[in-house]
XYZ file of N, CA, C and O in Angstrom:
300
model
N 0.760 -0.930 0.061
C 0.027 0.096 -0.055
C 0.778 1.261 -0.032
O 1.569 1.438 0.964
N 0.599 1.967 -0.656
C 1.727 3.142 -0.965
C 1.022 4.189 0.286
O 0.183 4.137 0.559
N 2.487 5.229 0.789
C 1.779 5.958 1.743
C 0.948 7.114 1.370
O 1.396 7.499 0.089
N 0.530 7.826 2.048
C -0.481 8.978 1.798
C 0.301 10.201 2.540
O 1.404 10.049 3.529
N -0.110 11.196 2.432
C 0.670 12.343 3.116
C 0.188 12.432 4.378
O 0.969 12.899 5.289
N -1.020 12.072 4.486
C -1.339 11.646 6.200
C -0.531 10.766 6.832
O -0.337 10.969 8.329
N -0.203 9.455 6.085
C 0.947 8.606 6.622
C 2.518 9.876 7.018
O 2.575 9.056 8.243
N 2.593 10.525 6.173
C 3.952 10.990 6.165
C 3.750 11.860 7.614
O 4.591 12.165 8.388
N 2.649 12.568 7.407
C 2.395 13.354 8.574
C 2.241 12.829 10.252
O 2.968 13.446 10.813
N 2.022 11.501 10.165
C 1.806 10.957 11.392
C 3.087 10.333 11.786
O 3.316 10.403 12.949
N 3.891 10.041 10.960
C 5.402 9.543 11.246
C 5.943 10.655 11.821
O 6.684 10.679 12.651
N 5.887 12.232 11.136
C 6.860 13.272 11.730
C 5.956 13.144 13.391
O 6.870 13.556 14.200
N 4.905 13.409 13.482
C 4.663 13.769 14.968
C 4.658 12.656 15.542
O 5.264 13.131 16.905
N 4.882 11.270 15.290
C 5.286 10.449 16.367
C 6.590 10.390 16.569
O 7.458 9.864 17.649
N 7.566 10.645 15.358
C 8.831 10.784 15.475
C 9.522 11.652 16.361
O 10.602 12.191 15.892
N 8.862 12.840 16.863
C 9.319 13.724 17.592
C 10.035 15.143 16.294
O 10.860 15.977 16.994
N 9.504 15.142 15.290
C 10.015 16.276 14.481
C 8.988 17.440 14.996
O 8.030 17.125 15.436
N 9.803 18.575 14.405
C 9.069 19.532 14.895
C 8.351 20.539 13.760
O 8.743 20.550 12.800
N 6.947 20.779 14.171
C 6.389 21.391 12.928
C 6.895 23.199 13.070
O 6.781 23.913 14.049
N 7.502 23.574 12.022
C 8.256 24.854 11.837
C 7.289 25.876 11.178
O 7.873 27.130 11.137
N 6.362 25.305 9.929
C 5.904 26.112 9.313
C 4.402 25.534 8.850
O 4.645 24.543 8.539
N 3.232 26.153 8.998
C 1.998 25.277 8.372
C 1.551 26.472 7.329
O 0.869 27.499 7.665
N 2.084 26.643 6.071
C 1.575 27.547 5.115
C 0.705 26.696 3.915
O -0.511 26.043 4.141
N 1.187 26.607 2.670
C 0.664 26.048 1.844
C 0.782 24.328 2.024
O 0.472 23.561 1.211
N 2.113 24.222 3.021
C 2.374 22.871 3.042
C 2.712 22.942 4.539
O 3.193 23.924 5.426
N 2.932 21.539 5.334
C 3.382 21.519 6.725
C 4.835 21.173 6.681
O 5.297 20.398 5.832
N 5.801 22.257 7.017
C 7.101 21.891 7.184
C 7.778 21.222 8.463
O 7.149 22.043 9.433
N 8.624 20.411 8.715
C 9.012 19.848 9.656
C 10.367 19.662 9.461
O 11.481 19.533 8.353
N 11.286 19.686 10.890
C 12.624 19.723 10.998
C 12.589 18.569 12.112
O 11.897 18.755 13.149
N 13.751 17.956 12.119
C 14.349 17.321 13.317
C 15.972 17.060 13.237
O 16.487 16.960 12.369
N 16.326 17.354 14.547
C 17.969 17.586 14.765
C 18.177 16.170 15.294
O 18.279 15.862 16.488
N 19.267 15.602 14.569
C 19.999 14.471 15.031
C 20.934 14.977 15.923
O 21.453 15.744 15.849
N 21.112 13.655 17.045
C 22.170 13.735 17.913
C 23.678 14.547 17.300
O 24.405 15.293 18.205
N 24.046 14.063 16.168
C 25.315 14.598 15.520
C 25.320 16.102 14.841
O 26.135 16.914 14.422
N 23.980 16.457 15.180
C 23.718 18.111 14.552
C 23.311 18.325 13.519
O 22.905 19.232 13.239
N 22.901 17.364 12.736
C 22.225 17.175 11.327
C 21.187 17.459 11.153
O 20.151 17.161 12.305
N 20.536 18.671 10.600
C 18.868 18.982 10.581
C 18.176 18.257 9.403
O 18.543 18.324 8.348
N 17.350 17.715 9.861
C 16.463 17.077 8.380
C 15.641 17.528 8.181
O 15.091 18.205 9.285
N 14.932 17.873 7.206
C 13.999 18.657 6.805
C 12.922 18.239 5.719
O 13.580 17.140 4.938
N 11.804 18.111 6.046
C 10.575 17.594 4.936
C 9.643 18.356 4.995
O 9.370 19.135 5.860
N 8.751 18.057 4.190
C 7.416 18.953 4.047
C 6.158 17.937 3.608
O 6.772 17.077 2.978
N 5.304 18.490 3.791
C 3.827 17.363 4.021
C 2.924 17.954 3.497
O 2.294 19.124 3.919
N 2.099 17.838 2.111
C 1.389 18.214 1.455
C -0.056 18.107 2.415
O -0.710 17.642 3.077
N -0.815 19.479 2.314
C -1.939 19.716 3.054
C -2.985 18.518 2.909
O -4.520 18.618 3.041
N -2.938 18.036 1.144
C -3.522 17.420 0.725
C -3.562 15.652 1.506
O -3.061 14.971 0.619
N -3.781 15.592 2.629
C -3.209 14.519 3.316
C -3.847 13.075 2.617
O -3.093 12.138 3.162
N -4.779 12.996 1.882
C -5.561 12.024 1.621
C -4.924 11.670 0.684
O -5.422 10.019 0.072
N -4.246 12.305 -0.438
C -3.423 12.003 -1.428
C -2.244 10.750 -1.423
O -1.703 10.827 -0.114
N -2.088 9.875 -2.057
C -1.098 8.969 -2.293
C 0.511 9.641 -2.575
O 0.409 10.471 -3.341
N 1.675 9.473 -1.852
C 2.930 10.047 -2.422
C 3.104 9.232 -3.336
O 3.426 8.270 -3.444
N 3.577 10.376 -5.013
C 3.854 9.413 -5.929
C 5.169 8.615 -5.877
O 6.282 8.648 -4.849
N 5.600 7.282 -6.562
C 6.574 6.273 -5.710
C 7.968 7.155 -6.093
O 8.937 7.014 -5.175
N 8.218 7.936 -6.846
C 9.715 8.568 -7.188
C 9.865 9.865 -6.066
O 10.922 9.670 -5.553
N 8.610 10.313 -5.532
C 8.941 11.211 -4.224
C 9.231 10.419 -3.374
O 9.849 10.756 -2.292
N 8.238 9.479 -3.101
C 8.544 8.883 -1.694
C 10.053 8.027 -1.864
O 10.600 8.138 -0.465
N 10.430 7.617 -2.448
C 11.867 7.359 -2.672
C 12.842 8.329 -2.267
O 14.035 8.365 -1.328
N 12.568 9.440 -2.738
C 13.250 10.436 -2.284
C 13.494 11.111 -0.910
O 14.224 11.215 -0.194
N 11.866 11.005 -0.040
C 11.654 11.347 0.814
C 12.075 10.638 2.370
O 12.732 11.100 2.911
N 12.102 9.039 1.746
C 12.967 7.905 2.540
C 14.227 8.221 2.686
O 14.634 8.575 3.969
N 14.814 8.035 1.370
C 16.342 8.340 1.610
C 17.246 9.624 2.049
O 18.182 9.642 2.660
N 16.615 10.708 1.283
C 17.066 11.892 1.477
C 16.561 12.975 2.869
O 17.309 13.644 3.267
N 15.274 12.703 2.895
C 14.909 13.744 3.811
C 14.416 13.034 4.953
O 14.965 13.651 6.474
N 14.115 11.797 5.036
C 13.643 10.980 6.457
C 15.192 10.331 6.643
O 15.218 9.920 7.859
N 15.792 9.821 6.010
C 16.829 9.148 6.372
C 16.777 7.857 6.744
O 17.312 7.386 8.231
N 15.697 6.907 6.322
C 15.278 5.733 6.937
C 15.124 4.837 5.981
O 14.801 5.278 5.029
N 14.645 3.564 6.564
C 14.081 2.443 5.495
C 12.673 2.653 5.478
O 11.927 3.058 6.474
N 12.195 2.260 4.607
C 10.570 1.770 4.558
C 9.914 1.003 5.686
O 8.777 1.550 6.231
N 11.068 0.145 5.802
C 10.024 -0.769 7.116
C 10.135 -0.267 8.502
O 9.145 -0.071 9.166
N 11.155 0.756 8.570
C 11.378 1.597 9.873
C 10.347 2.594 10.042
O 9.421 2.895 11.035
N 9.829 3.390 8.649
C 8.987 4.208 8.704
C 7.492 3.848 8.968
O 6.802 4.064 9.769
N 7.226 2.579 8.630
C 5.848 1.839 8.652
C 5.860 1.459 10.179
O 4.865 1.311 10.802
N 7.000 0.996 10.986
C 6.779 0.560 12.354
C 6.687 1.685 13.133
O 5.458 1.315 14.076
N 6.951 3.035 12.526
C 6.908 4.291 13.343
C 5.411 4.555 13.347
O 4.616 5.143 14.528
N 4.512 4.367 11.928
C 3.323 4.833 11.773
C 2.078 4.106 12.239
O 1.347 4.696 12.814
N 2.608 2.668 12.423
C 1.520 1.924 12.999
C 1.367 1.869 14.292
O 2.153 2.218 15.390
C-alpha cells in the first residue's frame, strides 16, 4: 500500500519532528544527535498518495530511514 501524506504527517508527529511552518504545506525539521538537521514537507492534501519517485526521495534524503522503519513508527 503506497503511503499517503497523512501517513507522512503521522510519522513526523510520532517521531518528534518539529512543525516549523504551516503555510501551503506542513514543514517539519528534526535535529539528529550529531547536529544534522533533517527537513521535510507534507502536503495539506493528506488523503493523496505520495508518488513512488517522490516517496523514494523522501525516505532516503529527507527522513534518512528505511521503508520498514517508517511503517513501524506509523503503525
